[in-house]
Each structure stands twice: as structure tokens, then as C-alpha cells.
Short mmCIF file of C-alpha atoms in Angstrom, two decimals:
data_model
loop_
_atom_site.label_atom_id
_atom_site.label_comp_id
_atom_site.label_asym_id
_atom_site.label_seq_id
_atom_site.Cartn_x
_atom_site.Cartn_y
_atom_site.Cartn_z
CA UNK A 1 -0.49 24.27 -6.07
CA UNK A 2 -1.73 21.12 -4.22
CA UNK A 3 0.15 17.99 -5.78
CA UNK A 4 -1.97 16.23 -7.64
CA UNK A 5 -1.93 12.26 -8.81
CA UNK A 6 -1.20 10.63 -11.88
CA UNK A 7 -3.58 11.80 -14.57
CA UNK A 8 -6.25 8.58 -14.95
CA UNK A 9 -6.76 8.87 -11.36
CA UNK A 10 -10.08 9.78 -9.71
CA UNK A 11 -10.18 12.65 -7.25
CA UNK A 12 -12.00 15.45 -5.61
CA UNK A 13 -10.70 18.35 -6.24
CA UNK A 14 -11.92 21.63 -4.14
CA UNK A 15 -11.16 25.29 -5.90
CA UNK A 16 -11.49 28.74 -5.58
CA UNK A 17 -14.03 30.50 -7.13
CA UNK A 18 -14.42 33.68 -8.86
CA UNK A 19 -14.15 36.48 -6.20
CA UNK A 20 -18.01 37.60 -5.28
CA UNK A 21 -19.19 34.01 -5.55
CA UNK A 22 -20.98 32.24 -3.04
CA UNK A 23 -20.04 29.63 -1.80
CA UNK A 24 -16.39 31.14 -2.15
CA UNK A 25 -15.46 27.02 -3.05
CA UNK A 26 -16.59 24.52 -4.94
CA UNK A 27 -15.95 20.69 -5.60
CA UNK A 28 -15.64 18.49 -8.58
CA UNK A 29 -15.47 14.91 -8.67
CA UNK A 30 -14.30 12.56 -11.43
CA UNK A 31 -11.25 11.61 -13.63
CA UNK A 32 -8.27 13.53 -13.61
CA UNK A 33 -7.83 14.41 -17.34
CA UNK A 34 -4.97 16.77 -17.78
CA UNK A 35 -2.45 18.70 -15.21
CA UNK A 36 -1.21 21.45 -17.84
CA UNK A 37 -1.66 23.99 -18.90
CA UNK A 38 -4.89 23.48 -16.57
CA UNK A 39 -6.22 20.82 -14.26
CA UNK A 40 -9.19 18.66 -16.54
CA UNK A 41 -11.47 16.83 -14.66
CA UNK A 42 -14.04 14.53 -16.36
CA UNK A 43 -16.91 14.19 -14.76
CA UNK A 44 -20.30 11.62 -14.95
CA UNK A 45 -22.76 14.66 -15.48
CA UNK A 46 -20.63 18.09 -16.16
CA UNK A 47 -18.67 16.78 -18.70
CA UNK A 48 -15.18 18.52 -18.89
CA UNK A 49 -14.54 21.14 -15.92
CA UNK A 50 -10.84 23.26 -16.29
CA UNK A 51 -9.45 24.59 -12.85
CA UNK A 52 -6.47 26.95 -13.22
CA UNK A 53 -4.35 25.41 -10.87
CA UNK A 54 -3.64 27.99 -8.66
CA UNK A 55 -7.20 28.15 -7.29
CA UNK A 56 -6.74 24.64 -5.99
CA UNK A 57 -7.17 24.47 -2.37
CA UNK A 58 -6.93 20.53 -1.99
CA UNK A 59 -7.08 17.68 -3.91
CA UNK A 60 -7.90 13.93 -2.30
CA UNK A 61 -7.49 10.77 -4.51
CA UNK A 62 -10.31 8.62 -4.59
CA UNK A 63 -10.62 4.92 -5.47
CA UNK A 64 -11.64 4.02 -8.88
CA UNK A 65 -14.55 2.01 -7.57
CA UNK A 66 -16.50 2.41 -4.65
CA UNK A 67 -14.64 -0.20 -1.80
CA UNK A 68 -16.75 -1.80 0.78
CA UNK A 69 -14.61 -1.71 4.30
CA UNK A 70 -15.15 -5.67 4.00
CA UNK A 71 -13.51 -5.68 0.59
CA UNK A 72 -10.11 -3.55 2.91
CA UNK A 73 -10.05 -5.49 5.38
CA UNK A 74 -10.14 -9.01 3.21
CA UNK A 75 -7.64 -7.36 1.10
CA UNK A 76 -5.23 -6.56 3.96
CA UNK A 77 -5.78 -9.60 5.59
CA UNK A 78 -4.02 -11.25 2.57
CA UNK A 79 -1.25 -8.74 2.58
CA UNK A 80 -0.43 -9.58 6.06
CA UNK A 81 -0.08 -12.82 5.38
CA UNK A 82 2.32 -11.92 2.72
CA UNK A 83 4.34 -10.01 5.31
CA UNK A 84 4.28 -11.61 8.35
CA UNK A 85 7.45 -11.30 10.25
CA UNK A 86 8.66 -14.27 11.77
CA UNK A 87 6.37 -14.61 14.80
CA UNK A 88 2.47 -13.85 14.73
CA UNK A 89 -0.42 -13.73 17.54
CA UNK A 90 -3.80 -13.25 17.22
CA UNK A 91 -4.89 -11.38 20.03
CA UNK A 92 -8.24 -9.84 20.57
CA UNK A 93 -9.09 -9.68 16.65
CA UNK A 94 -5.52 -8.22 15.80
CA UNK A 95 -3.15 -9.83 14.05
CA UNK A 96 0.48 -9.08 16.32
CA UNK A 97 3.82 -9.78 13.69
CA UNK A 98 7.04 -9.56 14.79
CA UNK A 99 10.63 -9.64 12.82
CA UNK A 100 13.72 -8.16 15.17
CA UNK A 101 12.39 -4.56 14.12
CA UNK A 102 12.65 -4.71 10.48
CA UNK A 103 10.80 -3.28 8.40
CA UNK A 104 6.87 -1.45 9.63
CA UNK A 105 5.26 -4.34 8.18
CA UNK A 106 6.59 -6.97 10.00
CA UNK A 107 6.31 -5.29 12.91
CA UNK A 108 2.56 -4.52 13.35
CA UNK A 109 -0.65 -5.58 14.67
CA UNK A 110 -3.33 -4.77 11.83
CA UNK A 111 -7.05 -4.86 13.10
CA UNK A 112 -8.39 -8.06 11.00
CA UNK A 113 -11.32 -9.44 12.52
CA UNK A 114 -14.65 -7.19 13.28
CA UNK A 115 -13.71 -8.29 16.76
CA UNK A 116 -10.97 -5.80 16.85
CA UNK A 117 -10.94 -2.75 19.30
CA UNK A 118 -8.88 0.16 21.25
CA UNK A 119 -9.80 -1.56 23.92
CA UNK A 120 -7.02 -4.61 23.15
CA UNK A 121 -4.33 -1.84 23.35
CA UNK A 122 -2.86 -2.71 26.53
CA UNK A 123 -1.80 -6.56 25.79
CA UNK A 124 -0.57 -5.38 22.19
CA UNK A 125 1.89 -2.77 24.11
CA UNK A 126 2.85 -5.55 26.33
CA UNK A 127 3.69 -8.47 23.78
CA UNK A 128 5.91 -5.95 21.61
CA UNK A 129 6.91 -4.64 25.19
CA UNK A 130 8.32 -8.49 26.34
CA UNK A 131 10.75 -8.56 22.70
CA UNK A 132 12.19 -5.02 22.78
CA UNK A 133 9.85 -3.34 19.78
CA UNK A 134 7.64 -0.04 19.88
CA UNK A 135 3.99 -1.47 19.56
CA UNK A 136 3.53 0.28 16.19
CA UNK A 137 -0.56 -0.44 14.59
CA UNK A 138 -1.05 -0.73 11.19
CA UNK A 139 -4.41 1.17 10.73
CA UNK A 140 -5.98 0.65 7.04
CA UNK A 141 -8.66 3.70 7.17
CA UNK A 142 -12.23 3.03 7.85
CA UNK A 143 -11.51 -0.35 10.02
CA UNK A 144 -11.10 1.33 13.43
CA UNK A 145 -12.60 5.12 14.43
CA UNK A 146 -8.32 6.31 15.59
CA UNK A 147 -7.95 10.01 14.35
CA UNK A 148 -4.57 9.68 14.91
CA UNK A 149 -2.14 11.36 12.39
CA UNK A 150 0.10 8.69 12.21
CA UNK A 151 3.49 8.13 10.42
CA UNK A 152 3.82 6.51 6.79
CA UNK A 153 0.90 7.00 5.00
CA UNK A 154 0.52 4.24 2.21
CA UNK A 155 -1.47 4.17 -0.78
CA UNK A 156 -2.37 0.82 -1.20
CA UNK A 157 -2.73 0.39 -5.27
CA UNK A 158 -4.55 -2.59 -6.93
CA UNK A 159 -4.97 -4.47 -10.45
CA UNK A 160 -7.03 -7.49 -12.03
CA UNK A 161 -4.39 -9.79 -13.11
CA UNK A 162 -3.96 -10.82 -16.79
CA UNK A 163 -1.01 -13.48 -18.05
CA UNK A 164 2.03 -12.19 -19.92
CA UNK A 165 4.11 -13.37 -22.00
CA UNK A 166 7.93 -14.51 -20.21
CA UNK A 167 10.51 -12.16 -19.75
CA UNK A 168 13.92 -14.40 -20.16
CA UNK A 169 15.65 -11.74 -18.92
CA UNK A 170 14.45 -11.91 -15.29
CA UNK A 171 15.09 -14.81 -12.99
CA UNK A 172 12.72 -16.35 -10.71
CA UNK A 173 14.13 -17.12 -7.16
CA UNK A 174 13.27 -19.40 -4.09
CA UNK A 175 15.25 -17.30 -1.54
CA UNK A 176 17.28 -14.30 -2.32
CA UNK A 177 21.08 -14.61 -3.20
CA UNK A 178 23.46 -12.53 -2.83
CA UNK A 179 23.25 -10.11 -5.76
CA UNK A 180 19.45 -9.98 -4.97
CA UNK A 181 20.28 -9.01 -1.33
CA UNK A 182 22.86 -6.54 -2.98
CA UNK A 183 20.82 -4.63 -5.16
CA UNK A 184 17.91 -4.31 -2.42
CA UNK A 185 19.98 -2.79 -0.81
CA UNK A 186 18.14 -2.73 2.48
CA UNK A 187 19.29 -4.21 5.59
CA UNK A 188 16.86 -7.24 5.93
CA UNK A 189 17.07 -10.61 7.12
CA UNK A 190 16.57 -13.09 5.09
CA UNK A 191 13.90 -15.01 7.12
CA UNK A 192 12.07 -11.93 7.17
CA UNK A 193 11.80 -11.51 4.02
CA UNK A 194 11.45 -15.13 3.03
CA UNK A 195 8.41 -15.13 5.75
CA UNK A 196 4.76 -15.88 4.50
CA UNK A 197 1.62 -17.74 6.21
CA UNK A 198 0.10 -19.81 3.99
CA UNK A 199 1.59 -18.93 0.59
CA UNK A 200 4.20 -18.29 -1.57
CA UNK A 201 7.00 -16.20 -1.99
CA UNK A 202 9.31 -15.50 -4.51
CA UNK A 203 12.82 -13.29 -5.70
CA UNK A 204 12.20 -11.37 -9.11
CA UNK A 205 15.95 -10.28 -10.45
CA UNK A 206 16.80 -8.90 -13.72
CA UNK A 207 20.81 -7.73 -12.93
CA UNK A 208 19.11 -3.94 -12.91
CA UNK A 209 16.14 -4.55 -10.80
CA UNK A 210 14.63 -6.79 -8.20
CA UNK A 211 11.63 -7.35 -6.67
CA UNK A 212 9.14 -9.84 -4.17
CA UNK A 213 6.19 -11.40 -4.98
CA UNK A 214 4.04 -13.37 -2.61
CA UNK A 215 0.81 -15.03 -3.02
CA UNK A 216 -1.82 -15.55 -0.52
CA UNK A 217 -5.36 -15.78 -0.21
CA UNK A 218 -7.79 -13.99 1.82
CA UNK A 219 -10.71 -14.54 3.71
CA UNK A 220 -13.30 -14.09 1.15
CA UNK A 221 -11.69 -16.62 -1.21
CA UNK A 222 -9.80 -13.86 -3.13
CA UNK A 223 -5.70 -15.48 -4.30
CA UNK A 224 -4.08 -11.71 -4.53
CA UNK A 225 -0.51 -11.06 -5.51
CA UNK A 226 1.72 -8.80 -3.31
CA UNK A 227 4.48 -7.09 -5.07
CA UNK A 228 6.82 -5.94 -2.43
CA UNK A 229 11.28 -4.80 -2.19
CA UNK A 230 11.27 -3.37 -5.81
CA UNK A 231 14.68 -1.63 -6.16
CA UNK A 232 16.51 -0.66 -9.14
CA UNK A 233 20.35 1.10 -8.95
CA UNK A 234 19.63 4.93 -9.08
CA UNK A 235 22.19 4.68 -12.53
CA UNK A 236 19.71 2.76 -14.07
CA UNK A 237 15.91 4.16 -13.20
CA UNK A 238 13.70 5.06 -15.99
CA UNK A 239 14.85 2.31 -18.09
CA UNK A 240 11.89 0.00 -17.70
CA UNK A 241 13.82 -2.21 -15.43
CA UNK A 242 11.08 -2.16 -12.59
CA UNK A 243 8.31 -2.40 -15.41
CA UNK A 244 9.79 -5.45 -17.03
CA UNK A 245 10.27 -7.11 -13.26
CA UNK A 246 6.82 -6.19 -11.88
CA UNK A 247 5.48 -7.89 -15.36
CA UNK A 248 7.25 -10.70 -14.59
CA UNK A 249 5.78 -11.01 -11.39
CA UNK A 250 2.42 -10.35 -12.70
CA UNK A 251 2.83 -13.75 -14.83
CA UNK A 252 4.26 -15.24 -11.96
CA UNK A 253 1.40 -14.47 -9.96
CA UNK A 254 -1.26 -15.33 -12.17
CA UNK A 255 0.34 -18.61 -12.91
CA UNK A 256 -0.07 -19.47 -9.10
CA UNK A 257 -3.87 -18.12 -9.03
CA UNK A 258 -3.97 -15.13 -8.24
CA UNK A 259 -6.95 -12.66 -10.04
CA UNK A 260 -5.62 -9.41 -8.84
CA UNK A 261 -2.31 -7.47 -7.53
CA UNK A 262 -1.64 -5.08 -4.91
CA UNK A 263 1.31 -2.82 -3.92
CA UNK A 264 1.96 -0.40 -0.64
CA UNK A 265 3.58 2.65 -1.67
CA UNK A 266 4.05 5.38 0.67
CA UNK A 267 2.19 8.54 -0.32
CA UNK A 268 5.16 10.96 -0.96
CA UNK A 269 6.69 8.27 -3.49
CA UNK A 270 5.64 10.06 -6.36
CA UNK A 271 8.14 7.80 -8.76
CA UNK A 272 6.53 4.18 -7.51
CA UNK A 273 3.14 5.60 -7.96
CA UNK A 274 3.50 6.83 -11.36
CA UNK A 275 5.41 3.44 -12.34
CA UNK A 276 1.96 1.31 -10.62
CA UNK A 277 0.26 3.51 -12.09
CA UNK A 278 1.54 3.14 -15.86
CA UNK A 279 1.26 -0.62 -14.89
CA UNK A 280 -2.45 -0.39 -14.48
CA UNK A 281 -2.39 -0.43 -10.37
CA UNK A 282 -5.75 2.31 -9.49
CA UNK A 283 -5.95 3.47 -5.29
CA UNK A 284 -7.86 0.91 -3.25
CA UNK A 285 -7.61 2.47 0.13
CA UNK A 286 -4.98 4.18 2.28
CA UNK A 287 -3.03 2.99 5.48
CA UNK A 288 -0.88 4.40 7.86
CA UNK A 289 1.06 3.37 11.34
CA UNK A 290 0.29 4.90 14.47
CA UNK A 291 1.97 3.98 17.78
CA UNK A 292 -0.10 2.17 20.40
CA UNK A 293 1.09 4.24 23.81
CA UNK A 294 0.34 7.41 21.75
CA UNK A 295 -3.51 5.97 22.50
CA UNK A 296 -3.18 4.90 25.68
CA UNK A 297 -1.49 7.01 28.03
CA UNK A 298 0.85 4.45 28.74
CA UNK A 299 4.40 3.96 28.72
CA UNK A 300 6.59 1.50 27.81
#
């Protein structure tokens, strides 16, 4: 069977009909009820429909709410901002980042102003070109018409903001120390990850689990939280270590301003998605990474 998402989610779900029936398929659209012992999908006008799951053929998460492509591209906008590497351009309507190769995200030009085309490919190969990086885009569907496949497909998750009440147990930092930089785990710079335009950053770190949080506001006014580097020590997952930090950073974030939270979680990370999930975070659109020569023709 197709994997499916957390149940909550909203999805489309195509399935096999009886044999004889035409169409051979059908669809139904709505929330995804139950996964066992049969897929439950409840829907605005058919009420309850069961699918045995072996008579799924696909299955496509939707977002909760309909979301305008000006509501994706504000929202990115901010998350960019949150993640810039340590050396931007704007070139063309794209914003260029660059951080010594680490990390996709810092390492990116993302299509941010309606301005943005294909047809800005060939100085965005050349600036990554001139410091030694592979000119990697950052393609949030529905901005740019690229059919590309791609690499790293990202769910990009959201949630309205409430406070909550203080966890003593997990410290706030300004920069990362050295047990923060230990139990990431990841071999990041510190000025790349201490890096953001035009907001604030901060080090979540509970001795299990640690996380980043960065706010920043986007174009349409919106203050949005970015919850970023959560790692806890695979001897001490489903504990509610990462729940308790993200919290924290929640209340954190709404303490600065911010309304609403986002996270990036790559697609075939079922355990983030279920924790974001659990935490209230719904799909808001997807992204993905395609490389700029693959477009062009061109080498580098």
C-alpha cells in the first residue's frame, strides 16, 4: 500500500474499484480518519468512505486550507531570511545565499519576487560558479512552471501560535555552545547557523534535545517562527524531548511576535512529521531543490 500521512491530515486518495466498474478508479477527498483496519476518509458531502487499503493506487497530502501562491511565496520569503547563509544577492527576483556548502538551505537561490524567471539561470550558475558551490534552486511548487524532479522534497508544515507556559528544563541560547553543537551533531559552522536577515535567532537545549528558532517577518506583514536543527540522541527519542523543546520555542516565538510557526521536513521523515504533526503543524505547501545546469544545458 501507498504510505499514507498522519491521520488528521487532508488528502486525496485514488482507489480501485470493484472489478466491472467504470471508471475502473475513483477519488475521495477529505480528512484522513483512520489507517486500520481500513483507510477512513471524512468527507464535506459523503460522509464516511472506507478503502481497503490494498486498492489504493496513490495518495497526495493536501493542505488543510486552500493556500494562495502569494500566501507561499510570503511564507518562504520569511524562511529565507531565517536561513540565509552568510552572503546573499538579489539577482533578477531570486534571492542567491551562500554558506561554504553547508547545509541546502544556505546554499540556494529561492524565486521571491514575481520578477523571478528561468531566464536568470545563467548569472545564478555563475555567482555559485565564482565561490566553488553547485548552483542548487530552491523551488517551493507553484512559484515557477520547472517540472523538474528534483532532490529533497520538503513538506513545509505550519501552525497559529498560542503562548505556553515555561519549560525550566530547557535553556534559551544566544549562540550555540558546545554541548548544543555536540548533540546536533551536524557539521555546521557556527556563523551559519547563527545567520539571519533581519531577525532573531536562538539555541533551544534541554541536555536530551536541541533545537533553532528564528524569527522573521515577511513581506505581507506576517512575524512567523522557524523551527529549524531539532536533534535528540537516538537513546533517548520518543521521550517527549523534541516536544517539550519545540514548545519551548513556540513560547519563545510568540513572545517575540510571531502569530504562526513553520518547519521543513523532508518528505520521507516519517518520525518529524508525525512529531509536527502531534504538535499541531498541518502541510502548507511542498518544496524541493533542483540543480540550475540540469535546466540549462550548461556546465560548470
Amino acid at each position: 500500500m501507498t504510505s499514507l500521512p498522519p491521520v488528521g491530515s487532508r488528502v486525496s486518495v485514488r482507489y480501485r474499484l470493484p472489478a466491472g466498474t467504470t471508471p475502473p478508479m475513483t477519488d475521495v477527498i477529505g480528512e484522513l480518519q483512520a489507517l486500520d483496519p481500513v483507510i477512513v476518509v471524512r468527507t464535506k458531502s459523503d460522509g464516511l468512505v472506507e478503502v481497503a487499503p490494498a486498492d489504493v493506487v496513490a495518495v497526495r497530502e493536501l493542505s488543510v486550507v486552500p493556500v494562495r501562491a502569494s500566501e507561499i511565496r510570503a511564507l518562504e520569503h520569511a524562511a529565507a531570511l531565517a536561513w540565509p547563509g552568510t552572503e546573499q544577492s538579489w539577482q533578477h527576483g531570486w534571492l542567491l545565499r551562500a554558506g561554504g556548502g553547508y547545509t541546502s538551505r544556505a546554499n540556494s537561490a529561492v524565486p521571491l519576487d514575481f520578477s523571478a524567471t528561468i531566464a536568470a539561470l545563467p548569472p545564478i550558475i555563475d555567482w555559485y560558479r565564482q565561490r566553488g558551490l553547485q548552483p542548487w534552486l530552491a523551488l517551493p511548487e507553484r512559484l515557477l512552471p520547472i517540472r523538474a524532479e528534483g532532490v529533497k522534497h520538503t513538506r513545509v508544515m505550519v501552525t497559529d501560535l498560542t503562548d505556553a507556559v515555561p519549560d525550566p528544563a530547557v535553556a534559551l541560547l544566544d549562540r550555540p555552545d558546545a554541548a548544543w553543537l555536540t548533540g546536533y551533531a551536524r557539521d555546521v559552522p557556527t556563523d551559519v547557523l547563527t545567520a539571519v536577515v533581519d531577525g532573531e535567532v536562538v539555541f533551544a537545549a534541554s541536555g536530551a534535545a536541541v533545537g533553532r528558532g528564528a524569527v522573521t517577518t515577511a513581506p505581507d506583514g506576517a512575524c512567523w517562527l522557524g523551527i529549524s536543527a531539532v536533534h535528540v540522541g537516538a537513546e533517548q527519542r520518543r521521550q517527549g524531548h523534541a516536544r517539550r523543546l519545540c514548545a519551548a520555542l513556540m513560547r519563545w516565538g510568540a513572545q517575540l511576535g510571531a502569530t504562526r510557526a513553520y518547519v521543513q521536513v523532508l518528505s520521507e521523515n516519517d518520525g518529524a512529521i508525525r512529531l509536527y504533526h502531534a504538535l499541531g503543524f498541518r502541510l502548507h505547501h511542498h518544496h524541493r531543490y533542483v540543480d540550475a545546469v540540469s535546466l540549462t544545458g550548461r556546465r560548470v
